[in-house]
PDB file of C-alpha atoms in Angstrom:
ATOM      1  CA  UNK A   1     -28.627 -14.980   6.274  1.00 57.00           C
ATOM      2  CA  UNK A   2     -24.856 -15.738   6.095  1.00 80.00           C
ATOM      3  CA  UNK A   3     -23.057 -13.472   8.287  1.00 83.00           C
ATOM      4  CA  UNK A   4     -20.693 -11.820   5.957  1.00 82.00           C
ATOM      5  CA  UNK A   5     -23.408 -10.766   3.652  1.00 84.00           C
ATOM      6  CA  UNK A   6     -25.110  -9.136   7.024  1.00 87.00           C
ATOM      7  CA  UNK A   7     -21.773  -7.503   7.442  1.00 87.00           C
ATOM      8  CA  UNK A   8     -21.107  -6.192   4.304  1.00 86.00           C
ATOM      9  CA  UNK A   9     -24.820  -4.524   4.106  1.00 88.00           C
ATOM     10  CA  UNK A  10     -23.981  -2.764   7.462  1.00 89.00           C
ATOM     11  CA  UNK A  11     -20.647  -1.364   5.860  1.00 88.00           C
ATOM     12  CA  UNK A  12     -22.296  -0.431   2.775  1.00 89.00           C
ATOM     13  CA  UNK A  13     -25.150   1.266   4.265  1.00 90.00           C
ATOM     14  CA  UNK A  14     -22.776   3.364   6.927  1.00 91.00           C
ATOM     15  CA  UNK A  15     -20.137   4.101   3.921  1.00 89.00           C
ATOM     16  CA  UNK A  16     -23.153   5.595   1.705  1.00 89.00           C
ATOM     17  CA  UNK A  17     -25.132   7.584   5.162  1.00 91.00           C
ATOM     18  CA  UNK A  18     -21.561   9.088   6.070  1.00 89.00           C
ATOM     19  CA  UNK A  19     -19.774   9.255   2.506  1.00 82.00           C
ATOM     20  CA  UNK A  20     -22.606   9.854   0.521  1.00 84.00           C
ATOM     21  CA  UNK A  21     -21.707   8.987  -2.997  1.00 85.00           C
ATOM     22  CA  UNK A  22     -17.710   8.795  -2.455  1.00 84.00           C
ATOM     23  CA  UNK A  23     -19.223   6.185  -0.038  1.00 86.00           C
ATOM     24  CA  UNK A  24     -20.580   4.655  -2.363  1.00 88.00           C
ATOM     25  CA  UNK A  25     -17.760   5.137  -5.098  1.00 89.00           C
ATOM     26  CA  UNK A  26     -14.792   3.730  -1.864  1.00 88.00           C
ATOM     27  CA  UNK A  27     -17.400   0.288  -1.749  1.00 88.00           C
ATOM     28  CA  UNK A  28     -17.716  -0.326  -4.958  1.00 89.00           C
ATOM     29  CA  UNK A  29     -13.876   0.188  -4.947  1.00 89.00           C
ATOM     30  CA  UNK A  30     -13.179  -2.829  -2.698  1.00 88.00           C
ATOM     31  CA  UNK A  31     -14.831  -5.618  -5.383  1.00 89.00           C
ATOM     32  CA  UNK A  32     -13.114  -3.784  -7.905  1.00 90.00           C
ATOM     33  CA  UNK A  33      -9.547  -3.861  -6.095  1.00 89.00           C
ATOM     34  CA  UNK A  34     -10.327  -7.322  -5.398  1.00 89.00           C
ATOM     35  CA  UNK A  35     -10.820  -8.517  -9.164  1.00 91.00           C
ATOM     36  CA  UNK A  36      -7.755  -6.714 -10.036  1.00 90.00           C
ATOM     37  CA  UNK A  37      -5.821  -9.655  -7.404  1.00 87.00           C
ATOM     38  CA  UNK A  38      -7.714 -12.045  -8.536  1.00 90.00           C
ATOM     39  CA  UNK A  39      -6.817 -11.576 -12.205  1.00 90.00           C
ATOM     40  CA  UNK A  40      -2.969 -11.347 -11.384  1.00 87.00           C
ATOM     41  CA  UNK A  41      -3.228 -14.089  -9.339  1.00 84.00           C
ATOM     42  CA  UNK A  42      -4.408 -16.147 -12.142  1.00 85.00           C
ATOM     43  CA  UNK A  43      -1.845 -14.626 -14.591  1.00 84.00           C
ATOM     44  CA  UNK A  44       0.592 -15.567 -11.845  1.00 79.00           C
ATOM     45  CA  UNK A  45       0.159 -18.884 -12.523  1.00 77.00           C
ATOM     46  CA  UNK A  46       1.616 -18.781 -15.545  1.00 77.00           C
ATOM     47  CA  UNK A  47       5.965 -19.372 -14.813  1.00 75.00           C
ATOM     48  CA  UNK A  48       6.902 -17.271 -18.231  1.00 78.00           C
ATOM     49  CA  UNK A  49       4.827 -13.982 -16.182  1.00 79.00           C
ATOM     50  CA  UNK A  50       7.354 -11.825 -14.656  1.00 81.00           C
ATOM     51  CA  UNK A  51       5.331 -11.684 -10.933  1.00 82.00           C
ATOM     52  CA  UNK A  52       7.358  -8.154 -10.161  1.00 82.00           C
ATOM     53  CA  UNK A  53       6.033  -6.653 -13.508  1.00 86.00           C
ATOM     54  CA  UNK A  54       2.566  -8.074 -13.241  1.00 87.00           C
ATOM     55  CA  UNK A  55       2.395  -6.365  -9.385  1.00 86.00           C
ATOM     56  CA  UNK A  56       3.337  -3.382 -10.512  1.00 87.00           C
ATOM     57  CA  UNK A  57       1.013  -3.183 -13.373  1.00 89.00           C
ATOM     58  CA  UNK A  58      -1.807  -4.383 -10.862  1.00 89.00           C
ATOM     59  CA  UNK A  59      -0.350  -2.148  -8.328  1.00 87.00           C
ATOM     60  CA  UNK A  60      -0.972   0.720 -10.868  1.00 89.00           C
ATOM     61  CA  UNK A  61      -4.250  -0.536 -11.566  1.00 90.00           C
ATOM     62  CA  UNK A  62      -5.468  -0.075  -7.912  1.00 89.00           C
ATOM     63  CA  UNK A  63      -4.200   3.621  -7.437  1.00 88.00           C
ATOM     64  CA  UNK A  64      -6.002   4.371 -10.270  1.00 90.00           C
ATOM     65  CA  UNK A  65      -9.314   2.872  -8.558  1.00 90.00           C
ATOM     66  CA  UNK A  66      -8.453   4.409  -5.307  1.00 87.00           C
ATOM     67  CA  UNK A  67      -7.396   7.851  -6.184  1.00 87.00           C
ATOM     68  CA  UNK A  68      -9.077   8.666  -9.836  1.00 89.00           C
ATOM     69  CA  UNK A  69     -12.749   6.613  -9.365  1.00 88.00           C
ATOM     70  CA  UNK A  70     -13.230   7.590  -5.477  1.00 86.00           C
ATOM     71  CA  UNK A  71     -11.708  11.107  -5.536  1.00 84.00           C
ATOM     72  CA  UNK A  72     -11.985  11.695  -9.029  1.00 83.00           C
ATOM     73  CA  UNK A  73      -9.332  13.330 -11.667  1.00 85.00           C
ATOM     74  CA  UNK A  74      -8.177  16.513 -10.035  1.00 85.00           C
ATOM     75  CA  UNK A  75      -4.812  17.965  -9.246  1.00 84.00           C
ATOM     76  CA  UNK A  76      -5.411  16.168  -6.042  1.00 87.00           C
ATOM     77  CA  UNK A  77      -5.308  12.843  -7.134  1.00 89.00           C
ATOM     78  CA  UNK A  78      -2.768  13.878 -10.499  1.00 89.00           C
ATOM     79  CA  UNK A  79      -0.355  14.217  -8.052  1.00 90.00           C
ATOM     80  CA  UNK A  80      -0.770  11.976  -5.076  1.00 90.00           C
ATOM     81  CA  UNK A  81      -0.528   9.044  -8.478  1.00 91.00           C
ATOM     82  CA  UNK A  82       2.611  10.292  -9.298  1.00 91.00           C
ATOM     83  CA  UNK A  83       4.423  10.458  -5.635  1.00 91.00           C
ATOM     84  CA  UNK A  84       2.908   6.741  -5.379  1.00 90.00           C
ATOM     85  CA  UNK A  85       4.402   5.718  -8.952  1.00 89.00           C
ATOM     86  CA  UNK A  86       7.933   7.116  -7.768  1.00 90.00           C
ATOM     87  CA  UNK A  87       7.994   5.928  -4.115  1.00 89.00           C
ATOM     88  CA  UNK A  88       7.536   2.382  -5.153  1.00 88.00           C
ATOM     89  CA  UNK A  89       9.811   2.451  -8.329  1.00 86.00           C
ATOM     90  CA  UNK A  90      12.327   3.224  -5.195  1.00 86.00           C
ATOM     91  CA  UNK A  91      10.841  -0.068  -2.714  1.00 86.00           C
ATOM     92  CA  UNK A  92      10.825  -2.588  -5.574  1.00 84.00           C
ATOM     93  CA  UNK A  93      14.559  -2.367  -5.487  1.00 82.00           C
ATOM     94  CA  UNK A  94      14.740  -2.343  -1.735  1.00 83.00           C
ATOM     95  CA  UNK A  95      12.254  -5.001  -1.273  1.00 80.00           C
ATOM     96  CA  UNK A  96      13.614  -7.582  -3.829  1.00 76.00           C
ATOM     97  CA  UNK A  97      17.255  -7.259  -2.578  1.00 79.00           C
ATOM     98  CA  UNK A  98      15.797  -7.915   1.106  1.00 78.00           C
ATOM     99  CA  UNK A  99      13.868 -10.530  -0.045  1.00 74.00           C
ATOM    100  CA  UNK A 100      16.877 -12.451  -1.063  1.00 71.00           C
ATOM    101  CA  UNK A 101      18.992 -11.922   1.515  1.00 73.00           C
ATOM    102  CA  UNK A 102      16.466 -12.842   4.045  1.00 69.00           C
ATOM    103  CA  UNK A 103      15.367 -15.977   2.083  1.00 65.00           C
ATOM    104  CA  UNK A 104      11.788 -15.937   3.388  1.00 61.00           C
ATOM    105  CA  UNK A 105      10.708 -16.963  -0.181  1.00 57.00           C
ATOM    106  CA  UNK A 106       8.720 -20.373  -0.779  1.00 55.00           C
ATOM    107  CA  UNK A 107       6.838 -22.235   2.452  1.00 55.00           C
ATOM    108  CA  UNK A 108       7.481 -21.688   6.113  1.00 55.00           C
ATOM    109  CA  UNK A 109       8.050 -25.077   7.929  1.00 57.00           C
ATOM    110  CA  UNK A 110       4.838 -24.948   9.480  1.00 54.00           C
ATOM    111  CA  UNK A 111       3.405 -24.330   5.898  1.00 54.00           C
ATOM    112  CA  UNK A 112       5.137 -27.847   4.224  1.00 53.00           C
ATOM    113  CA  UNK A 113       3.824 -29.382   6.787  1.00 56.00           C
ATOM    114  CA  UNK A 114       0.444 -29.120   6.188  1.00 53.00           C
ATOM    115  CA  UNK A 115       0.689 -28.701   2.067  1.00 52.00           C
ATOM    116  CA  UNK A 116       3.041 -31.277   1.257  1.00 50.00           C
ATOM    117  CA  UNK A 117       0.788 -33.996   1.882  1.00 52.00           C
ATOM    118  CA  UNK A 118      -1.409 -32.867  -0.171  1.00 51.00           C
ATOM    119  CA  UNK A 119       0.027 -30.788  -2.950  1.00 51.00           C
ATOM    120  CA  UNK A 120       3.180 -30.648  -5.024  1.00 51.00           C
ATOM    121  CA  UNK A 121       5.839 -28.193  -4.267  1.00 55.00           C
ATOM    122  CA  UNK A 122       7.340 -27.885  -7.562  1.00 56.00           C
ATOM    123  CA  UNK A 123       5.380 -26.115  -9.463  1.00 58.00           C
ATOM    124  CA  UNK A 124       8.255 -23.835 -11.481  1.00 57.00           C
ATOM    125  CA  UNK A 125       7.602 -20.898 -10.128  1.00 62.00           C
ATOM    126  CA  UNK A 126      10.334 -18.146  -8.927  1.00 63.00           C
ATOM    127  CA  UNK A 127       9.289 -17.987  -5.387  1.00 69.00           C
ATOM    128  CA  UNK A 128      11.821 -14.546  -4.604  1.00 70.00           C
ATOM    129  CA  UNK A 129       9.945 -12.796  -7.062  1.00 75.00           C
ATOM    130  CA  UNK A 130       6.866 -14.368  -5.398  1.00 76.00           C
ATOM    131  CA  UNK A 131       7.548 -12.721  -2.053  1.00 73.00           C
ATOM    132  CA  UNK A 132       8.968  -9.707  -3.680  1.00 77.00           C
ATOM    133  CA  UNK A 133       5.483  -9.238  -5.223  1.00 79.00           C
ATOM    134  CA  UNK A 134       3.345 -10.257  -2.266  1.00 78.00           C
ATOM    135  CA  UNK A 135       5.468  -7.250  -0.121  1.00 79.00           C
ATOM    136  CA  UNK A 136       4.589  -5.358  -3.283  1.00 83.00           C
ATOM    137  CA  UNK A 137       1.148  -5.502  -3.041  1.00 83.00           C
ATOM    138  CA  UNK A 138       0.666  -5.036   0.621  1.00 79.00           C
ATOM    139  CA  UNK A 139       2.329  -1.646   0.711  1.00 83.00           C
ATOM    140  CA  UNK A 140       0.625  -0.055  -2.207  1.00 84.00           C
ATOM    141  CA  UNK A 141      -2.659   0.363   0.171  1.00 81.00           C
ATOM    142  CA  UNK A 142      -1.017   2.286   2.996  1.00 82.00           C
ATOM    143  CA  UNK A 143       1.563   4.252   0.385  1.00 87.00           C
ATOM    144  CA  UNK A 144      -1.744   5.933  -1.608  1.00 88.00           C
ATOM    145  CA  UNK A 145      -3.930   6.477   1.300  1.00 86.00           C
ATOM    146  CA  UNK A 146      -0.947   8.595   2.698  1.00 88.00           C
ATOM    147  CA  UNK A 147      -0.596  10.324  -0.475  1.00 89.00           C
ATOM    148  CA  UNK A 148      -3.599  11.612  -0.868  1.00 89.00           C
ATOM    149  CA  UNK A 149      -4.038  12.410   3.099  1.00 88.00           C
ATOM    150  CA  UNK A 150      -1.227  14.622   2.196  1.00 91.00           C
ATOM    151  CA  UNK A 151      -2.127  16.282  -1.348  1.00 90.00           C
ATOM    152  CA  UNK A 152      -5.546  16.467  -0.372  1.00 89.00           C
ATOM    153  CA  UNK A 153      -5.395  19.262   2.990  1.00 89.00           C
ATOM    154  CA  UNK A 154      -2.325  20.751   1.042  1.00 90.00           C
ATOM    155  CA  UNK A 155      -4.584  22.021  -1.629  1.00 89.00           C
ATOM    156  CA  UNK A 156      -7.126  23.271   0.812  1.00 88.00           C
ATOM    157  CA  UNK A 157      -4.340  25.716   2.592  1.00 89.00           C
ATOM    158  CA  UNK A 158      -3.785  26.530  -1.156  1.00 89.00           C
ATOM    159  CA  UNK A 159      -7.080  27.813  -1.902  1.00 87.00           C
ATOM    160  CA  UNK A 160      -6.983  29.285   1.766  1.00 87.00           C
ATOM    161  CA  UNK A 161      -4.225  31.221   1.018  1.00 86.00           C
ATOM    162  CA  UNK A 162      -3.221  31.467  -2.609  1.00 82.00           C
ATOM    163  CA  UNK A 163       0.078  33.916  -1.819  1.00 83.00           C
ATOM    164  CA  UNK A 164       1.749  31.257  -0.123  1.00 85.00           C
ATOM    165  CA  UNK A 165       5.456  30.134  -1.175  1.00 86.00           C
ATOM    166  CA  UNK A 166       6.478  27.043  -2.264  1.00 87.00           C
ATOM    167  CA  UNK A 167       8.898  26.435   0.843  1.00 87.00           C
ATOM    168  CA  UNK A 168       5.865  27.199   2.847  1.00 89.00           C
ATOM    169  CA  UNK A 169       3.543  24.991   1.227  1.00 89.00           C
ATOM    170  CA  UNK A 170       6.214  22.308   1.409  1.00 91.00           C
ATOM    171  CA  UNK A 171       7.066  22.698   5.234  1.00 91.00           C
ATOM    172  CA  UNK A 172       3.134  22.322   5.254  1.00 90.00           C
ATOM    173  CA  UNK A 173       2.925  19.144   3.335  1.00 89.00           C
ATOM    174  CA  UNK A 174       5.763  17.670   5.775  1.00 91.00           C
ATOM    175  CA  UNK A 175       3.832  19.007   8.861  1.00 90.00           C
ATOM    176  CA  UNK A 176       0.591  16.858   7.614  1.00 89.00           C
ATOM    177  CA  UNK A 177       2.638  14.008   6.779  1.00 88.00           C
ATOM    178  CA  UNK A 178       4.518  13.900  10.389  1.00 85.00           C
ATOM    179  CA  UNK A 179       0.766  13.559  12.250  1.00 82.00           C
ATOM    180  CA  UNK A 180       0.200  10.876   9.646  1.00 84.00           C
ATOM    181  CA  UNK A 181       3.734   8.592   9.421  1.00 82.00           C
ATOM    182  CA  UNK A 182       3.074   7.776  13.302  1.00 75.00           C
ATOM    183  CA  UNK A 183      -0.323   6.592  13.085  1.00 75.00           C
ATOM    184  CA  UNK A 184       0.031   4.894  10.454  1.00 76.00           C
ATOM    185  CA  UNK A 185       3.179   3.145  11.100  1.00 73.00           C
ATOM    186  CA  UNK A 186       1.466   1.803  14.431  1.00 75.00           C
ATOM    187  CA  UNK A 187      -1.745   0.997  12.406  1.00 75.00           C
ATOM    188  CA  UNK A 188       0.552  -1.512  10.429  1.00 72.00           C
ATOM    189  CA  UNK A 189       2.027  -3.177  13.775  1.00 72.00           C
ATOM    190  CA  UNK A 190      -1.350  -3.918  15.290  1.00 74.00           C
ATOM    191  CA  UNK A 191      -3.022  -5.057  12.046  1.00 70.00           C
ATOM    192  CA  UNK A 192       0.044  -7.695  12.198  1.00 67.00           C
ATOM    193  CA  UNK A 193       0.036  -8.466  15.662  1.00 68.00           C
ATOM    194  CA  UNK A 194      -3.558  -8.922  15.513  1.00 68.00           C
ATOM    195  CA  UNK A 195      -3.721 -10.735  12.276  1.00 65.00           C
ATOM    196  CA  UNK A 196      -0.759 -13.777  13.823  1.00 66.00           C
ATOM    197  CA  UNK A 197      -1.844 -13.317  17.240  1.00 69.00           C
ATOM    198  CA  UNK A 198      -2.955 -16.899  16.912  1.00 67.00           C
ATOM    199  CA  UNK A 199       0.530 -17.921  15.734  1.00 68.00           C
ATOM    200  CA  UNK A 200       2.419 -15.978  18.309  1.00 70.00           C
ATOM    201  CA  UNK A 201       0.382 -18.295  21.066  1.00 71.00           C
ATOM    202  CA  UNK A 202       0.943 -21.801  19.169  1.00 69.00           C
ATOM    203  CA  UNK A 203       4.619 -20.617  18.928  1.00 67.00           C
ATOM    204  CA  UNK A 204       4.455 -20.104  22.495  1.00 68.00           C
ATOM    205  CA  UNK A 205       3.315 -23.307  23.296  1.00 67.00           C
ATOM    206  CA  UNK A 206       5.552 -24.962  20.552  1.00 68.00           C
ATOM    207  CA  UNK A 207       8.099 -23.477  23.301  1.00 70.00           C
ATOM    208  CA  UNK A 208      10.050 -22.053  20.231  1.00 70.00           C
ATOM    209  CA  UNK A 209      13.211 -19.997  21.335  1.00 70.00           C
ATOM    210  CA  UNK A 210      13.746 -15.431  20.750  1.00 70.00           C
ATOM    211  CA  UNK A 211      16.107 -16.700  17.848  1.00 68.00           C
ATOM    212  CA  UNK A 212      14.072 -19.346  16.519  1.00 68.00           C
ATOM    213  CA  UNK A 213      10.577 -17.447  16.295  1.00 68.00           C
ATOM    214  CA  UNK A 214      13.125 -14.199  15.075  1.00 66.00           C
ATOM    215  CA  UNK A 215      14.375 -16.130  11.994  1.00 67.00           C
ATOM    216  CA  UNK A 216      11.293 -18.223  11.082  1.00 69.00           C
ATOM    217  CA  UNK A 217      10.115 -17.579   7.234  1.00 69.00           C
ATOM    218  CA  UNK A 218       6.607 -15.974   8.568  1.00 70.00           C
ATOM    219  CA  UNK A 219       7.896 -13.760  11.074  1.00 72.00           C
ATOM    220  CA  UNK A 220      10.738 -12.262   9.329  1.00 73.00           C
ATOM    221  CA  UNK A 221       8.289 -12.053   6.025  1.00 72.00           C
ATOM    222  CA  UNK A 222       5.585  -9.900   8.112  1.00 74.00           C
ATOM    223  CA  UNK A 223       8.056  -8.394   9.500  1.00 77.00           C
ATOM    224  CA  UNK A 224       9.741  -7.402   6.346  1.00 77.00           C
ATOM    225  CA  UNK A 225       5.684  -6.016   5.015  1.00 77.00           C
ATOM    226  CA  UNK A 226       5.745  -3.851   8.236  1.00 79.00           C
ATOM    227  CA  UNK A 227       9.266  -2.039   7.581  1.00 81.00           C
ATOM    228  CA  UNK A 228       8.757  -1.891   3.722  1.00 81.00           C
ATOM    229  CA  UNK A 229       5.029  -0.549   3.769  1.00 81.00           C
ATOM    230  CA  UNK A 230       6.810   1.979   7.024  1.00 83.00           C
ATOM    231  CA  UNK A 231       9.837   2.773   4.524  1.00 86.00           C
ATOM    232  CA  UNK A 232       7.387   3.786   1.701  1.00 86.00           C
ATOM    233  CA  UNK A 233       4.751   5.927   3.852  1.00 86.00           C
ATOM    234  CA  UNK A 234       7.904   8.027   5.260  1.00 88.00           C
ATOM    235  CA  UNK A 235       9.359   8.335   1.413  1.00 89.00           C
ATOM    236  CA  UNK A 236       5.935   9.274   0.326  1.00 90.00           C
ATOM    237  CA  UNK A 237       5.420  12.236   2.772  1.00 91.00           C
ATOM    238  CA  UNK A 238       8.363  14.439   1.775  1.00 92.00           C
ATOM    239  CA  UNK A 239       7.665  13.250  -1.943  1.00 92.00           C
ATOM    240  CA  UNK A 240       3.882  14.094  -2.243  1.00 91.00           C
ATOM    241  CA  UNK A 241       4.566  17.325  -0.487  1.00 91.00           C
ATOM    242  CA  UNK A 242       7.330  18.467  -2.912  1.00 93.00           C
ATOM    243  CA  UNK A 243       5.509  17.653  -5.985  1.00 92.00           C
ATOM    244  CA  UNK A 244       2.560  18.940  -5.162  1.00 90.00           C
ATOM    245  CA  UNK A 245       3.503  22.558  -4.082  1.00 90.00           C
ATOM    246  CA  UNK A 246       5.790  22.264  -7.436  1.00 90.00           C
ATOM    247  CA  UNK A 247       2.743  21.639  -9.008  1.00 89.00           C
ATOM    248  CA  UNK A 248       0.383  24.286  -7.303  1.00 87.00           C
ATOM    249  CA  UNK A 249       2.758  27.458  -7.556  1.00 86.00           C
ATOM    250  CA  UNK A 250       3.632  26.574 -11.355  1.00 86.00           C
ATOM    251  CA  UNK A 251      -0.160  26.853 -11.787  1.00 83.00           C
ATOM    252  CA  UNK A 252      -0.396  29.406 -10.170  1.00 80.00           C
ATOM    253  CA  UNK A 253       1.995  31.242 -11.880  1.00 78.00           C
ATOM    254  CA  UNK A 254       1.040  30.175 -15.504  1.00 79.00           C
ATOM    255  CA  UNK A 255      -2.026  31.287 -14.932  1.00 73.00           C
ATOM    256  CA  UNK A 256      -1.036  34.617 -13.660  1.00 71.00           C
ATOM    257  CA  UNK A 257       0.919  35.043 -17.121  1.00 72.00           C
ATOM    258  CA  UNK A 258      -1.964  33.801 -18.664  1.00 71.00           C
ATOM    259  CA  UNK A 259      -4.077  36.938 -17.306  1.00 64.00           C
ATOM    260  CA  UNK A 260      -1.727  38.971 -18.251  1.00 61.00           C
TER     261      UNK A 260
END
C-alpha cells in the first residue's frame, strides 16, 4: 500500500477518535482547501487574470471552509471572518510594495538552472503579482487559525461572565492573543528552517558568502512569508479582540432592550 495513503488513514482515523465529527469536518477540509489552489492555479494561467484578485477571492474561499464548515456559522466564526478579511486588506498592500522592492519575483538562479533547459521562461505572466500572491496565500492559514484561537475562548469568558465590560473583554482578547503571537511566530521559523534545511546545507557546501545566501531570491522570498504571515498574526490579535467584544456587548445590550 503506497505510503501516503497509509498516512493519510492514520490522520483521518486520529482526527475523527479525538475530533469526533469537527474531525471529521477539519479532514474533509484539507481536499477541499486543496481544490480551491488547484482551481486558481489553473485560472492563473490565464495572463488577462489579475493573480492578486484571484488570491484574494481564493483566500476568501478557504476562511470560509476553515471557519464556517469546521466550526460552523456562529458569532464565533462571524467575527474571526471579518478580523481575517480586514487584516489582509492591510498585508496585500504591504506585501506587494515589498515584493517589488525586494525583486524576489520570477526564478531564483538555482531555479533557471534546472528549468531553462527544459521549459520556456516567457510565458507573459506578471511575476510581482505572482510572488505577491504566493505570500498571499501562505499567510491566510496562520492569520484564521489565530483568529478564531482568539474569538473562540473570548466567547467562553463571555458566557462565563456575561457582566463583563467591553475594555475587559478586550484586555482579555489581547491576553489570549499574546500566549498565541509567540508560538506561532516560532511555529513559522521552524516550518521554514525545516522545510530548506536541505538548501541551507547545499548552500553551505556551494561555500556561498552571509551576503550572498542573505540576498538570494529564495531566502529573502521565505523570508519575506515568515515576516508577512508574523505581521498579520500580530495585526489580527488586537483586531479579532476589538471586534469581537464590540460585537458581544452590542448583543448583549440589544437584547437587554429587547426584554424590556
Amino acid at each position: 500500500m503506497n505510503v501516503l495513503v497509509v498516512l493519510s488513514a492514520i490522520l483521518f482515523i486520529l482526527m475523527v477518535l479525538i475530533g469526533g465529527r469537527k474531525g471529521l469536518r477539519s479532514f474533509i477540509s484539507l481536499f477541499l482547501n486543496f481544490a480551491v489552489l488547484i482551481l486558481t492555479v489553473f485560472f492563473l494561467l490565464d495572463p488577462a487574470m489579475n493573480p492578486i484578485i484571484l488570491i484574494l477571492i481564493a483566500c476568501a474561499i478557504i476562511s470560509c471552509i476553515n471557519l464556517f464548515y469546521i466550526n460552523e456559522v456562529n458569532s464565533k466564526t462571524k467575527t474571526a471572518f471579518l478580523s481575517t478579511v480586514i487584516t489582509i486588506v492591510f498585508l496585500v498592500l504591504l506585501i506587494y510594495i515589498m515584493t517589488d522592492k525586494l525583486m524576489i519575483q520570477g526564478f531564483s538562479e538555482e531555479q533557471v538552472e534546472e528549468l531553462s533547459t527544459l521549459f520556456s521562461l516567457y510565458i507573459g505572466l506578471d511575476f510581482v503579482k505572482i510572488a505577491a500572491a504566493m505570500i498571499i496565500v501562505s499567510t491566510i492559514g496562520a492569520i484564521t487559525d489565530v483568529a478564531i484561537s482568539i474569538t473562540s475562548p473570548m466567547q467562553e469568558i463571555f458566557d462565563q461572565n456575561p457582566g463583563i465590560t467591553k475594555k475587559d473583554l478586550f484586555i482579555s482578547g489581547i491576553r489570549i492573543g499574546r500566549d498565541i503571537l509567540g508560538s506561532n511566530t516560532n511555529t513559522l521559523f521552524f516550518a521554514f528552517f525545516g522545510g530548506y534545511l536541505a538548501l541551507l546545507l547545499w548552500v553551505k557546501d556551494m561555500e556561498y558568502s552571509i551576503g550572498e545566501i542573505a540576498n538570494s531570491k529564495i531566502f529573502t522570498s521565505e523570508l519575506l512569508i515568515i515576516l508577512s504571515a508574523g505581521i498579520g498574526i500580530a495585526m489580527i490579535i488586537p483586531i479579532a479582540s476589538w471586534i469581537n467584544s464590540y460585537y458581544l456587548v452590542k448583543k448583549r445590550e440589544q437584547d437587554a432592550l429587547q426584554d424590556e
